[in-house]
């Protein structure tokens, strides 16, 4: 695993907890503050969640509000849509984001569109949390990064927290939001730690985070690629290359201004994602850069570093080779520097 | 509602008026479409009026429904305003969805209609979720979930009915079995005889009803609603009925015979109810004529008023993609 890192979220005590604990803390605080908030999903009760995220919430809040379900993703998400329409604030946990495929009708055709189709007469304030990404040896059906699918659907907000503080703060904002919000957590981040405020501090949705400010090159990354990019930034600094690392955090709606501003300043950009490149989310960022006057400030072509256009394989050496690693980011950054 | 609504003149008047309103609304829509005055597509429920009416009469005003692509009748049955419905179909700013929904997504949240649905079986898990919300808040409200026979072959049906059954949620699952999922008959699509048989798989009661008999539909739904409100869980009510018109506007009716259609037309649920009312003496011929005239005039009014409303406005088209935070 890569190193931990901080974000712009305020911290008072410097207390460090894991990404997983931060999510649990957010859910617990939201449930204490608002009785409309409840959780439903597979094995979230006594079992504590497939990745241990719900933990002891069942013992604190009981079986009604930490609601174990049968294995039926479509039914679970649909029930959350209906409960949200009827005034509750459900948080759905899907065990692996790959399984959202089972529930796509309710996510894409129902949750995302109801507010619009009814001319604004109803809202669907639900949160769907799901772990994404590779790195656990779980192979092709448990390791995908499908964020671009969700970001492509009007009416869904899509969040990818890359630190413990963001995991808590963005989730609290997602629960407050009157719209359906997809929160894509990275499996490899669950056990990483970082400073997280004890209070229920919100990180606003739709606010890009400039994690590190540099002068030579802008790296835009999401999920676990943020910490890999920060590690690469440290190595690049030793090579005399000073890079910015920017994490959009919310993919939809996208706050592109800080990205355009920073790329305009450095003149070089490397877009990093774990997902396959073809049709990927970084293509959207690349397009925003080339559609804006920022294009005239570029000293080098826009570069993307993505996962291979292939399913995630099982063998560890194959899996590692399928998605960008720290060394790949360093290499790409140095190539851009040389070519400009 | 009273315990036996069809036994009082007031309830009978309401039921007949509702059924005629549905029939006249859909005839008007059919006509406007045929004359090129309405665009898109639509799915008419002419012939199925007893189902929407009988079910909705068994509900309280604060109970909810979810509806289908063939949902005009459900919307009217639950108490929606005909003018705003017509305005929606005529692409007007005053329509229920400001022109963003149309026939397949029409809803009136104020009267408890949580939405029609263009996806077969899409509304079934949503009904389960709304019932879950009521139960969690300790409210004794019930959700009636309408769907067609075709929906019971979708996974969403099985997942949602199972969830409602294990949690004993206050839902009445109302299958309007009109014998065809588009062109595919129930004989071909199911190996069981009745959709109600499927209730056994979830450990809930299933009942097959003559869906063209508004009183029978009411009675069966009422029993299911009482059971749901008492915390005893869901029921699957199967209303056997028939759509006189094609599946949608593109249907050439090649999969069923003229004889079959005319046999079912002879079982017109509205004329049958009128006949029963006259037999029992609950309403007179004059009462019935008065209700017919009233429904026709209200429909003409709705079309006239809706037609003169401003068109849906593209200038603020994006304003409802996201609800404001």
XYZ file of C-alpha atoms in Angstrom, chain A residues 50-316:
267
model
C -17.898 -7.296 4.024
C -15.045 -4.812 4.541
C -15.857 -4.208 8.191
C -17.122 -0.686 7.599
C -20.407 -0.919 9.518
C -18.545 -2.558 12.429
C -20.403 -2.034 15.687
C -23.152 0.214 14.297
C -25.623 -2.675 14.571
C -25.024 -2.870 18.310
C -25.420 0.887 18.690
C -28.489 1.396 16.530
C -30.204 -1.991 16.269
C -31.570 -4.149 13.500
C -34.215 -1.675 12.309
C -31.718 1.031 11.339
C -28.748 -1.161 10.465
C -30.838 -3.353 8.277
C -29.406 -6.631 7.023
C -30.854 -7.671 3.676
C -30.991 -10.781 1.562
C -28.601 -10.904 -1.380
C -30.701 -8.841 -3.782
C -29.000 -5.655 -4.922
C -31.814 -4.524 -7.204
C -34.338 -4.926 -4.413
C -32.116 -3.195 -1.875
C -31.421 -0.151 -4.026
C -35.065 0.007 -5.105
C -36.181 -0.108 -1.489
C -33.797 2.749 -0.749
C -35.228 4.761 -3.650
C -38.749 4.216 -2.342
C -37.800 4.989 1.248
C -36.036 8.176 0.119
C -39.073 9.212 -1.940
C -41.178 8.655 1.178
C -38.992 10.937 3.295
C -36.214 8.786 4.723
C -32.434 9.152 4.239
C -31.225 5.656 3.371
C -27.571 4.698 3.028
C -27.132 1.583 0.907
C -23.985 -0.479 1.156
C -23.238 -2.599 -1.900
C -20.496 -5.100 -1.028
C -18.482 -4.604 -4.208
C -19.198 -1.832 -6.690
C -19.208 -4.516 -9.402
C -22.541 -5.664 -7.936
C -24.152 -2.321 -8.713
C -24.610 -3.912 -12.123
C -27.383 -5.960 -10.561
C -29.078 -2.758 -9.448
C -28.484 -0.542 -12.458
C -32.166 -0.060 -13.290
C -32.859 1.404 -9.892
C -29.729 3.568 -9.960
C -29.835 4.801 -13.544
C -33.483 4.658 -14.571
C -35.100 5.384 -11.230
C -32.982 7.203 -8.628
C -31.176 9.455 -11.092
C -34.273 10.523 -13.014
C -37.204 10.755 -10.632
C -36.633 14.359 -9.581
C -36.340 15.430 -13.201
C -39.131 13.252 -14.618
C -41.553 14.599 -12.035
C -40.635 18.170 -12.897
C -39.007 18.702 -9.501
C -42.015 17.489 -7.489
C -40.079 14.793 -5.578
C -36.531 14.124 -4.424
C -34.525 10.936 -3.856
C -32.087 11.712 -1.021
C -30.272 8.400 -0.950
C -26.623 7.471 -0.635
C -25.152 4.403 -2.278
C -21.733 3.401 -0.919
C -19.652 0.802 -2.702
C -15.989 -0.212 -2.700
C -14.222 -0.076 -6.054
C -10.811 -0.857 -7.421
C -8.187 -3.541 -7.744
C -5.258 -4.666 -5.625
C -6.801 -7.420 -3.512
C -6.472 -10.390 -5.860
C -10.232 -10.561 -6.248
C -10.001 -10.629 -10.066
C -12.287 -9.398 -12.800
C -15.731 -9.385 -11.160
C -14.706 -7.837 -7.844
C -12.109 -5.241 -8.852
C -13.577 -2.824 -11.369
C -13.527 0.961 -11.355
C -16.887 1.950 -12.842
C -16.962 5.604 -11.831
C -17.233 6.846 -15.414
C -20.495 4.920 -15.853
C -22.110 6.763 -12.976
C -20.599 10.143 -13.826
C -22.179 9.828 -17.277
C -25.727 9.704 -15.888
C -27.448 13.058 -15.367
C -28.986 13.267 -11.912
C -26.383 11.227 -10.041
C -23.730 12.840 -7.899
C -20.539 10.782 -7.810
C -17.943 11.004 -5.057
C -14.560 9.258 -4.719
C -12.912 10.000 -1.383
C -9.146 9.512 -1.368
C -8.392 10.124 2.315
C -9.909 9.339 5.689
C -10.924 12.951 6.285
C -12.586 13.188 2.883
C -14.292 9.838 3.402
C -15.989 11.206 6.491
C -16.630 14.739 5.301
C -17.897 13.840 1.843
C -20.162 11.120 3.207
C -21.737 13.547 5.671
C -22.429 15.936 2.784
C -23.791 13.080 0.685
C -26.245 12.152 3.439
C -27.406 15.787 3.669
C -27.825 16.079 -0.086
C -31.374 15.841 -1.495
C -30.076 13.970 -4.559
C -28.885 10.398 -5.061
C -25.151 10.280 -4.352
C -22.868 7.392 -5.325
C -19.903 7.175 -2.957
C -17.125 5.018 -4.400
C -14.663 3.994 -1.702
C -11.359 2.384 -2.606
C -10.762 -1.034 -1.063
C -7.047 -0.374 -0.590
C -7.768 2.793 1.378
C -9.995 1.239 4.061
C -7.044 0.439 6.330
C -5.060 3.595 5.673
C -5.103 6.288 8.343
C -5.146 10.028 8.400
C -6.162 12.936 10.615
C -9.935 13.253 10.822
C -11.867 15.822 12.868
C -13.953 14.290 15.631
C -16.831 16.648 14.947
C -19.223 16.093 12.046
C -17.299 18.377 9.686
C -18.672 18.417 6.158
C -16.497 18.384 3.057
C -18.706 19.994 0.427
C -19.623 18.013 -2.690
C -18.473 19.570 -5.946
C -15.261 21.110 -4.563
C -11.994 19.991 -6.117
C -9.100 19.602 -3.667
C -5.631 20.864 -4.524
C -3.731 18.377 -2.373
C -0.241 19.576 -3.269
C 0.819 22.703 -5.125
C 3.771 22.594 -7.516
C 5.125 24.664 -10.376
C 6.191 22.259 -13.158
C 3.402 19.746 -13.746
C -0.194 19.146 -12.655
C -1.243 15.606 -11.798
C -5.001 15.022 -11.547
C -5.888 11.762 -9.839
C -8.773 10.043 -8.060
C -9.181 7.327 -5.438
C -6.055 5.369 -4.575
C -4.235 7.121 -7.426
C -4.130 10.272 -5.295
C -1.824 8.731 -2.696
C 0.220 7.058 -5.447
C 0.556 10.427 -7.162
C 1.660 12.056 -3.910
C 4.289 9.382 -3.445
C 5.382 9.951 -7.045
C 5.486 13.680 -6.331
C 7.996 13.047 -3.543
C 10.230 11.068 -5.881
C 9.856 13.683 -8.613
C 10.837 16.409 -6.173
C 14.137 14.587 -5.639
C 14.533 14.675 -9.432
C 13.947 18.405 -9.382
C 10.392 18.292 -10.729
C 7.815 20.180 -8.651
C 4.292 18.823 -9.195
C 0.776 19.688 -8.133
C -1.558 16.867 -7.156
C -5.244 17.611 -7.616
C -8.124 15.411 -6.525
C -11.548 16.344 -7.931
C -13.177 14.267 -5.142
C -16.608 14.809 -6.731
C -16.703 13.540 -10.311
C -20.229 14.773 -10.911
C -20.884 17.629 -10.785
C -17.238 18.377 -11.571
C -15.550 21.490 -10.197
C -13.064 22.038 -13.026
C -11.933 25.588 -12.229
C -9.078 24.643 -9.849
C -7.832 22.085 -12.392
C -7.884 24.563 -15.279
C -6.245 27.198 -13.119
C -3.423 24.929 -12.020
C -2.807 23.446 -15.471
C -2.758 26.972 -16.870
C -0.038 27.797 -14.366
C 2.180 24.716 -14.813
C 1.514 24.217 -18.538
C 1.794 20.440 -18.171
C -0.787 17.882 -17.102
C -0.857 14.175 -16.340
C -4.274 12.626 -15.735
C -4.137 9.409 -13.695
C -6.895 6.867 -13.189
C -7.107 3.222 -12.233
C -10.012 2.562 -14.618
C -9.387 1.548 -18.244
C -8.586 4.554 -20.401
C -11.145 4.081 -23.151
C -14.167 6.228 -22.316
C -12.726 6.904 -18.896
C -13.331 9.856 -16.620
C -9.958 11.474 -17.266
C -11.059 11.864 -20.890
C -13.673 14.290 -19.581
C -11.005 16.309 -17.768
C -8.805 16.262 -20.870
C -11.716 17.596 -22.907
C -12.416 20.361 -20.405
C -8.784 21.470 -20.619
C -8.764 21.464 -24.416
C -12.134 23.228 -24.611
C -10.920 26.072 -22.395
C -8.361 28.847 -22.977
C -6.053 26.759 -20.789
C -5.110 24.920 -23.979
C -3.080 27.983 -25.083
C -0.971 27.703 -21.921
C 0.044 24.106 -22.507
C 3.751 23.403 -22.985
C 3.123 19.709 -23.713
C 0.193 17.571 -24.919
C -2.328 16.441 -22.329
C -1.312 12.966 -21.127
C -3.456 10.232 -19.613
C -2.177 7.319 -17.561
C -4.899 4.711 -17.113
C -5.503 1.090 -16.347
C -5.173 -1.292 -19.277
C -8.206 -1.780 -21.476
C -8.653 -5.238 -19.989
C -10.508 -6.920 -17.137
C -8.545 -7.045 -13.883
C -6.620 -10.351 -13.736
C -5.997 -12.569 -10.725
C -2.231 -13.196 -10.610
C -0.592 -10.496 -8.460
